[in-house]
XYZ file of C-alpha atoms in Angstrom:
581
model
C 165.791 172.453 109.209
C 166.752 169.048 110.591
C 166.950 165.332 109.805
C 166.990 162.307 112.078
C 168.417 158.867 111.297
C 168.588 155.734 113.390
C 170.068 152.262 112.939
C 168.876 149.416 115.155
C 169.433 145.695 115.514
C 170.833 143.025 117.730
C 173.821 143.819 119.941
C 176.918 142.489 118.172
C 175.682 143.229 114.620
C 177.848 146.314 114.284
C 175.178 148.872 115.117
C 177.662 151.160 116.897
C 180.171 151.060 114.067
C 177.470 151.874 111.505
C 176.355 154.885 113.545
C 179.918 155.997 114.268
C 180.872 155.952 110.589
C 177.895 158.065 109.550
C 178.328 160.419 112.517
C 181.966 161.064 111.625
C 181.140 161.657 107.958
C 178.325 164.106 108.752
C 180.402 165.995 111.311
C 183.423 166.262 109.035
C 181.300 167.612 106.203
C 180.249 170.526 108.409
C 176.853 169.353 109.672
C 175.915 169.913 113.298
C 174.917 166.562 114.792
C 173.957 165.020 118.112
C 174.431 161.254 118.432
C 172.961 159.022 121.122
C 173.314 155.280 121.445
C 171.264 152.879 123.523
C 172.924 149.548 124.160
C 172.601 146.430 126.262
C 175.023 145.304 128.960
C 175.761 142.214 126.866
C 178.504 141.402 124.366
C 175.933 139.942 121.971
C 172.162 139.920 121.938
C 169.381 142.293 122.916
C 168.179 145.390 121.104
C 170.551 148.268 120.497
C 170.370 151.446 118.440
C 172.351 154.519 117.398
C 170.487 157.725 116.550
C 171.785 160.879 114.881
C 170.025 164.229 114.654
C 171.361 166.639 112.031
C 170.625 170.384 112.070
C 171.825 173.576 110.422
C 172.773 174.959 113.838
C 174.188 173.514 117.075
C 172.065 170.658 118.404
C 172.068 169.267 121.957
C 169.454 166.474 121.921
C 168.821 163.444 119.678
C 165.186 164.357 119.004
C 161.721 162.891 119.514
C 161.001 161.827 115.939
C 162.647 159.904 113.146
C 162.958 160.482 109.367
C 164.946 157.378 108.404
C 164.974 154.073 110.285
C 167.573 151.512 109.214
C 166.407 148.170 110.599
C 168.576 145.063 110.864
C 165.766 143.143 112.572
C 162.015 143.164 113.180
C 162.351 144.269 116.807
C 163.944 147.532 115.649
C 160.827 148.340 113.617
C 158.469 147.495 116.461
C 160.407 149.324 119.186
C 160.879 152.515 117.182
C 157.479 152.653 115.480
C 156.243 155.469 117.719
C 159.008 157.810 116.510
C 158.041 157.494 112.839
C 155.891 160.231 111.280
C 154.135 160.920 107.974
C 156.726 160.478 105.241
C 159.288 158.574 107.339
C 161.350 155.924 105.584
C 162.193 152.409 106.750
C 165.220 150.807 105.131
C 165.337 147.156 106.129
C 167.300 144.001 105.403
C 164.904 141.863 103.363
C 167.435 139.051 102.944
C 166.641 138.145 106.552
C 163.529 136.139 107.277
C 160.964 137.638 109.586
C 161.503 141.339 108.876
C 158.142 142.635 107.690
C 157.052 146.196 108.395
C 153.280 146.434 108.806
C 151.472 148.295 106.053
C 151.055 151.985 106.745
C 150.403 154.504 103.977
C 152.147 157.196 105.981
C 155.504 155.486 105.573
C 157.876 154.680 102.723
C 159.605 151.304 102.652
C 162.959 150.390 101.139
C 163.602 146.632 101.328
C 167.262 145.987 100.500
C 169.024 142.591 100.682
C 171.848 143.994 102.820
C 173.194 140.663 104.071
C 172.881 138.980 100.665
C 174.729 141.839 98.933
C 177.509 141.696 101.526
C 177.867 137.934 100.999
C 178.145 138.501 97.243
C 181.123 140.746 97.977
C 182.688 137.939 99.975
C 182.086 138.925 103.608
C 178.777 139.261 105.448
C 180.368 141.653 107.925
C 180.319 144.533 105.416
C 176.531 144.671 105.382
C 176.954 147.700 107.640
C 178.812 149.514 104.894
C 176.140 148.512 102.378
C 173.608 150.045 104.761
C 175.714 153.214 105.041
C 175.702 153.470 101.243
C 171.909 153.149 101.103
C 171.557 155.776 103.845
C 173.915 158.122 101.992
C 171.800 157.772 98.851
C 168.595 158.522 100.764
C 170.186 161.677 102.211
C 171.888 162.817 98.966
C 175.247 162.469 100.686
C 178.274 162.122 98.401
C 180.223 158.860 98.586
C 183.520 160.739 98.422
C 182.849 162.110 101.905
C 183.233 158.554 103.267
C 186.716 158.020 101.804
C 188.777 159.554 104.658
C 186.756 157.691 107.298
C 187.114 154.345 105.523
C 190.864 154.907 105.195
C 191.133 155.843 108.852
C 189.177 152.825 110.062
C 190.535 150.082 107.829
C 193.987 151.111 106.526
C 195.714 149.051 109.219
C 193.939 145.935 107.905
C 195.311 146.368 104.413
C 194.227 147.701 101.043
C 191.992 144.683 100.325
C 189.841 145.468 103.356
C 189.712 149.151 102.441
C 188.616 148.307 98.900
C 186.029 145.786 100.138
C 184.392 148.489 102.247
C 184.478 150.953 99.360
C 182.703 148.409 97.160
C 180.095 147.678 99.824
C 179.390 151.363 100.272
C 179.027 151.898 96.528
C 176.829 148.806 96.122
C 174.351 149.982 98.745
C 174.338 153.511 97.322
C 173.672 152.365 93.761
C 171.004 149.852 94.768
C 169.028 152.513 96.596
C 169.370 155.028 93.747
C 168.159 152.473 91.176
C 165.160 151.242 93.157
C 163.763 154.000 95.397
C 162.630 157.612 94.936
C 162.474 158.910 98.488
C 165.077 161.552 99.284
C 165.816 163.355 102.561
C 168.156 166.246 101.712
C 170.336 167.310 104.595
C 170.167 170.741 106.225
C 172.615 173.360 104.901
C 176.082 172.900 106.300
C 178.510 175.556 107.411
C 182.161 176.177 106.645
C 183.361 175.667 110.200
C 185.559 172.795 111.162
C 183.662 170.978 113.893
C 184.910 168.652 116.617
C 182.872 165.546 117.461
C 183.086 165.169 121.231
C 181.412 163.239 124.034
C 180.810 164.309 127.614
C 183.302 161.752 128.905
C 185.954 163.085 126.530
C 185.280 166.637 127.664
C 185.519 165.501 131.277
C 188.934 164.023 130.516
C 190.030 167.244 128.827
C 188.762 169.276 131.779
C 190.829 167.126 134.128
C 193.918 167.548 131.965
C 193.461 171.328 131.848
C 192.837 171.347 135.589
C 196.327 170.002 136.181
C 195.366 166.370 136.822
C 198.439 164.206 136.331
C 197.274 160.995 137.996
C 194.055 159.059 137.524
C 193.335 155.837 139.379
C 190.156 154.022 138.387
C 188.479 150.665 138.002
C 186.574 149.989 134.742
C 182.838 150.549 135.019
C 180.220 151.642 132.501
C 179.622 154.483 131.692
C 182.740 156.023 133.273
C 185.338 153.773 131.639
C 185.658 156.055 128.609
C 187.187 158.711 130.868
C 189.933 156.299 131.942
C 190.592 155.310 128.308
C 190.763 158.961 127.236
C 193.180 159.780 130.036
C 195.241 156.677 129.260
C 195.628 157.930 125.696
C 196.528 161.549 126.438
C 197.798 161.922 130.024
C 201.244 160.326 129.434
C 201.919 163.036 126.819
C 201.817 165.573 129.651
C 203.869 163.618 132.163
C 200.884 161.986 133.830
C 199.966 158.404 134.612
C 196.826 156.269 134.728
C 196.515 153.256 136.992
C 193.819 150.601 136.753
C 193.384 149.747 140.406
C 192.173 146.386 141.750
C 188.875 147.975 142.782
C 187.258 151.353 143.427
C 188.348 151.440 147.079
C 191.982 151.220 146.063
C 191.477 153.700 143.213
C 190.076 156.361 145.532
C 192.798 155.870 148.139
C 195.489 156.023 145.425
C 194.057 159.370 144.296
C 194.151 160.630 147.883
C 197.770 159.469 148.220
C 198.828 161.234 145.040
C 197.131 164.448 146.156
C 198.891 164.165 149.528
C 202.156 163.977 147.582
C 201.279 167.205 145.744
C 200.084 165.771 142.434
C 196.617 166.777 141.306
C 194.784 163.472 141.077
C 191.302 162.049 140.586
C 189.258 158.907 140.260
C 186.337 158.260 137.921
C 183.511 155.811 138.495
C 179.776 155.154 138.440
C 177.151 154.331 141.097
C 178.337 151.004 142.592
C 181.974 152.099 142.448
C 181.116 155.414 144.074
C 179.462 153.512 146.920
C 182.704 151.632 147.549
C 184.568 154.931 147.884
C 182.516 156.245 150.793
C 185.023 155.456 153.551
C 187.846 157.040 151.557
C 185.803 160.222 151.129
C 185.711 160.498 154.910
C 189.489 159.979 155.011
C 190.026 162.853 152.562
C 187.734 165.051 154.665
C 189.481 164.261 157.955
C 193.015 164.614 156.545
C 191.997 167.731 154.563
C 193.455 166.238 151.400
C 192.201 167.489 148.015
C 190.257 164.830 146.094
C 188.267 164.907 142.837
C 185.744 162.138 142.133
C 183.875 161.977 138.824
C 180.613 160.011 139.127
C 179.001 159.218 135.767
C 175.591 158.101 136.991
C 173.714 155.090 135.607
C 170.587 153.137 136.512
C 170.727 151.580 139.985
C 170.654 150.273 142.636
C 173.137 147.395 142.620
C 174.311 146.697 139.104
C 170.814 147.851 138.099
C 170.744 149.189 134.544
C 174.468 149.535 133.870
C 174.089 150.829 130.308
C 171.088 153.129 130.857
C 170.915 156.673 132.116
C 169.663 157.828 135.506
C 170.248 160.593 138.057
C 169.726 158.649 141.255
C 173.143 159.202 142.899
C 172.327 162.763 143.975
C 171.740 161.926 147.638
C 174.849 159.770 147.679
C 176.918 162.622 146.264
C 175.441 165.046 148.805
C 175.623 162.902 151.919
C 177.583 159.690 151.223
C 180.355 158.764 153.666
C 180.558 158.677 157.436
C 180.789 161.539 159.857
C 180.459 165.151 158.745
C 182.900 166.748 156.349
C 182.943 169.716 153.967
C 182.462 168.800 150.308
C 181.529 170.424 147.011
C 179.252 168.855 144.384
C 179.257 170.224 140.819
C 176.751 169.113 138.149
C 177.476 169.888 134.454
C 174.391 170.164 132.252
C 175.948 170.078 128.761
C 178.810 168.242 127.103
C 180.873 171.452 127.030
C 180.189 172.101 130.708
C 181.708 168.702 131.502
C 185.046 170.308 130.629
C 184.375 173.556 132.476
C 183.206 172.085 135.759
C 185.814 169.328 135.839
C 188.539 171.961 135.434
C 187.104 173.934 138.349
C 186.790 170.781 140.466
C 190.584 170.544 140.646
C 190.944 174.222 141.498
C 188.334 173.996 144.258
C 189.635 170.718 145.714
C 193.061 172.239 146.204
C 191.803 175.629 147.349
C 189.478 174.216 150.020
C 191.397 170.965 150.726
C 188.298 168.797 150.546
C 186.537 166.276 148.268
C 184.923 167.727 145.147
C 182.483 165.511 143.262
C 181.580 166.056 139.599
C 178.228 164.398 138.913
C 177.442 163.640 135.282
C 175.314 160.813 133.854
C 175.318 158.282 131.023
C 173.319 160.467 128.628
C 175.711 163.356 129.123
C 178.841 161.220 129.241
C 178.360 158.906 126.260
C 176.419 161.073 123.799
C 178.398 162.862 121.094
C 177.847 166.230 119.476
C 179.430 168.631 117.016
C 181.197 171.416 118.806
C 182.669 174.664 117.517
C 186.265 175.322 118.411
C 186.763 175.553 122.174
C 188.492 178.542 123.741
C 190.880 176.995 126.243
C 192.880 180.154 126.919
C 191.063 180.957 130.171
C 191.888 177.656 131.831
C 195.022 178.478 133.782
C 196.075 176.315 136.724
C 196.981 178.104 139.959
C 198.259 176.390 143.050
C 196.274 177.106 146.179
C 196.657 176.818 149.941
C 200.265 175.612 149.895
C 202.960 176.607 152.352
C 206.121 177.858 150.603
C 209.641 176.691 151.343
C 210.525 180.241 152.427
C 207.732 180.182 154.990
C 208.858 176.801 156.310
C 212.456 177.975 156.553
C 211.412 180.853 158.796
C 209.960 178.376 161.336
C 211.841 176.571 164.075
C 212.346 172.856 163.443
C 209.076 171.002 164.159
C 207.130 174.249 164.478
C 205.041 173.735 161.305
C 201.423 172.935 162.182
C 199.604 171.342 159.283
C 196.200 171.767 160.918
C 196.746 175.210 162.394
C 193.629 176.313 164.281
C 194.572 179.962 163.983
C 193.486 180.319 160.349
C 190.318 182.372 160.179
C 188.906 180.684 157.068
C 189.683 177.156 158.321
C 192.129 176.460 155.492
C 195.630 175.841 156.852
C 198.337 175.821 154.149
C 199.641 172.323 153.489
C 203.145 171.138 152.748
C 204.068 168.340 150.398
C 206.627 165.572 150.961
C 210.158 166.798 150.354
C 209.738 170.306 151.721
C 212.223 171.002 154.503
C 210.594 171.329 157.897
C 207.195 170.509 156.385
C 206.838 166.930 157.597
C 203.479 165.823 158.986
C 201.346 162.712 159.266
C 197.937 162.895 157.574
C 196.145 161.139 160.398
C 192.694 159.625 159.883
C 192.013 159.781 163.629
C 191.039 163.086 165.157
C 194.216 165.022 165.745
C 195.695 168.211 167.097
C 197.182 171.053 165.052
C 200.224 168.915 164.310
C 199.644 165.235 163.668
C 199.064 163.738 167.106
C 195.924 161.685 167.782
C 193.633 163.255 170.397
C 190.282 162.592 172.091
C 190.114 165.784 174.120
C 186.486 167.022 173.767
C 187.314 170.717 173.488
C 190.086 170.218 170.928
C 187.913 167.794 168.985
C 185.176 170.425 168.750
C 187.631 173.120 167.626
C 189.194 170.909 164.929
C 185.717 169.926 163.700
C 184.628 173.573 163.518
C 187.845 174.498 161.675
C 187.127 171.949 158.927
C 183.533 173.055 158.469
C 184.534 176.744 158.459
C 186.181 176.258 155.039
C 182.936 176.341 153.094
C 180.937 178.640 155.377
C 181.002 181.467 152.833
C 181.408 179.358 149.693
C 179.794 180.829 146.597
C 180.627 179.608 143.098
C 179.130 182.821 141.781
C 176.618 183.340 138.981
C 177.643 180.046 137.371
C 176.046 178.172 140.285
C 172.785 178.350 138.370
C 171.547 179.281 134.900
C 168.278 180.907 134.003
C 166.455 180.772 130.639
C 163.047 182.136 129.660
C 160.458 184.506 131.150
C 161.759 185.945 134.408
C 158.254 186.733 135.635
C 156.728 183.502 134.306
C 153.941 181.570 136.009
C 155.701 178.241 135.587
C 159.231 177.499 136.751
C 160.898 174.379 135.358
C 163.872 173.165 137.414
C 166.486 170.537 136.615
C 170.074 169.437 137.093
C 172.316 167.647 134.634
C 171.384 166.228 131.247
C 167.556 166.785 131.134
C 168.425 170.439 130.564
C 168.681 169.856 126.792
C 165.155 168.473 126.389
C 163.807 171.124 128.778
C 165.300 173.919 126.682
C 163.430 172.673 123.611
C 160.247 172.130 125.616
C 160.507 175.641 127.049
C 160.932 177.100 123.567
C 157.698 175.404 122.452
C 155.837 176.555 125.554
C 156.966 180.168 125.081
C 155.911 180.127 121.414
C 152.495 178.900 122.536
C 152.195 181.895 124.850
C 152.954 180.170 128.138
C 154.883 182.345 130.621
C 157.584 180.021 131.794
C 161.249 179.805 132.674
C 163.921 177.189 133.232
C 166.296 177.125 136.197
C 169.332 174.835 135.906
C 171.223 173.977 139.098
C 174.948 173.399 138.592
C 176.218 173.537 142.176
C 174.147 171.493 144.613
C 176.506 171.513 147.616
C 176.996 173.905 149.245
C 173.490 174.690 148.014
C 173.183 178.193 146.486
C 169.929 178.927 148.318
C 170.295 182.714 148.128
C 170.540 182.560 144.343
C 167.729 180.009 143.899
C 165.185 181.413 146.339
C 164.010 184.465 144.309
C 163.060 182.279 141.348
C 160.908 179.989 143.486
C 159.312 182.938 145.235
C 158.185 184.543 141.959
C 156.810 181.373 140.346
C 153.215 180.269 140.814
C 154.073 176.659 140.007
C 157.393 174.780 140.148
C 157.950 171.582 138.169
C 161.181 169.713 138.947
C 162.232 167.362 136.133
C 164.720 164.626 136.976
C 165.737 161.082 135.978
C 165.063 159.276 139.247
C 162.095 157.724 140.997
C 161.902 159.613 144.276
C 162.454 163.237 143.263
C 165.778 163.775 145.001
C 166.296 167.277 143.602
C 162.756 168.295 144.542
C 163.421 167.072 148.082
C 166.609 169.138 148.199
C 164.737 172.246 147.054
C 162.100 171.788 149.765
C 164.843 171.303 152.347
C 166.995 174.265 151.304
C 164.429 176.774 150.012
C 160.958 175.686 151.103
C 157.800 176.438 149.078
C 156.568 172.866 149.523
C 153.107 173.734 148.213
C 154.397 174.857 144.816
C 156.812 172.061 144.010
C 155.776 169.100 141.842
C 157.929 166.505 140.144
C 158.125 165.017 136.682
C 160.130 161.836 137.043
C 161.495 159.271 134.639
C 163.398 156.226 135.878
C 163.065 153.571 133.149
C 166.585 154.113 131.812
C 165.337 156.204 128.896
C 165.989 159.959 128.569
C 163.049 162.368 128.668
C 161.476 163.412 125.378
C 160.490 166.995 124.641
C 156.885 165.923 124.009
C 156.718 164.166 127.378
C 157.660 167.378 129.159
C 155.264 169.514 127.109
C 152.413 167.029 127.734
C 153.100 167.084 131.458
C 153.081 170.879 131.595
C 149.874 171.096 129.591
C 148.241 168.585 131.893
C 147.536 166.097 129.132
C 149.160 163.281 131.082
C 148.496 164.041 134.729
C 149.777 160.627 135.822
C 153.300 161.809 135.136
C 153.109 164.270 138.012
C 154.180 163.213 141.448
C 153.308 165.809 144.046
């Protein structure tokens, strides 16, 4: 059983706060929810909405349809009309001129003078709480469940403000109960205490668990939340956050901190990641660990800064100058944002190279209910470091930071302050110590040493995930956030008798070709689903695995996440135009 609710209106009307209040109440009362918000890159103006899906079991996607639409303006009704179904309810503010839902016998209407009622209470701004009260009445949700949230949000503003919001909530609740019959009972709730978390928050937690004690970043949507989360919690663990003057400085600061022995990272989005390209080469040449978190958004340029997209894949794979070893990890769920970010710090230090964690806006800014997380397995280990005892056994000046004699290409590094461990991390090509060279033979040997690090890299079974019919005719392939819609689409296809499976790629560099190849070989048809316009993942599959004749793409690049129905329609051939061969 499930319910879906959405509030929409003009940016600046308090749409986010209305959704956040209801999301917190539902989560704290034991309901599994998934919350997604679409917003404009403006302080005020333009359409925005906040949608919540409520289920009696864990939920990972905000859903295709809509039971209750709370409309603060006419545009909200028009833009979300397609999601309404037989029996859906529209609650709208009829104290505003121009809001008139068209007649449709399938739908129930609940005109409520939200703004007028708020003004009667003395402040128009509490119309959001009036709307929450009406929504609570429609969903048979007790008003007492709102009390802790109201206290938490408004206690700092004084008891008068708290009481005003209580009154507004009650007024909306009572008005709906007195005037409308439609009820949308919520799914059964459990007894578990659930956390309400976003992908960006889980990324921050993964960094903290991974030993990160320094984050340098420049604010950019949708990655800024990571910096704010780290700013709130990192100082409690002896760490620091610096807002750099730009992304170039942020990336170089992170490299400097790693050079000094502190696990450090930078977080950004597309345009900021582009500015970091030269620094990525520096980290590769100096063999300095570096973690970069790229929360992708619509590009190029400033593009669609508040909409989701997966178009930075090629940049993550190849961006920067020269040729260096690098690792690219792609979480596909909010929980995996924690898991893969933790491992990014382990891998960066172990292999002394840049590790990029590629998430996206949908994954980073959506929120979901999560059962308690088991953090006991996340233990930090230091890797590839030379010990003081080892340095003491060497003659003065004998330590070679870039020792060519290491078989795996990873020469243990010292950190500033270790006796006899001094070296210069030179950006120019260098010898085994820290002296600049241009000798062709030595250049070739140093180059080969660096690339040797990842020659046998294998992240193991977690490089990919497989769901569905192993011997299916159809293979769906994705990376990142579309996984959640694909899982639901796959479930529908399997129930309809279609033999199909879903392959989720979580490590894209070094590409796990040996693990991926058998799945492509067995499938008769391969459909790669990704949020970009050129099929970057499909291109990578053709390059690394082959099977060009089987691979087709389902692409979406309008800033909007895939729907389950869109994927099912594409597979069933009902909308052939969506395919791009």
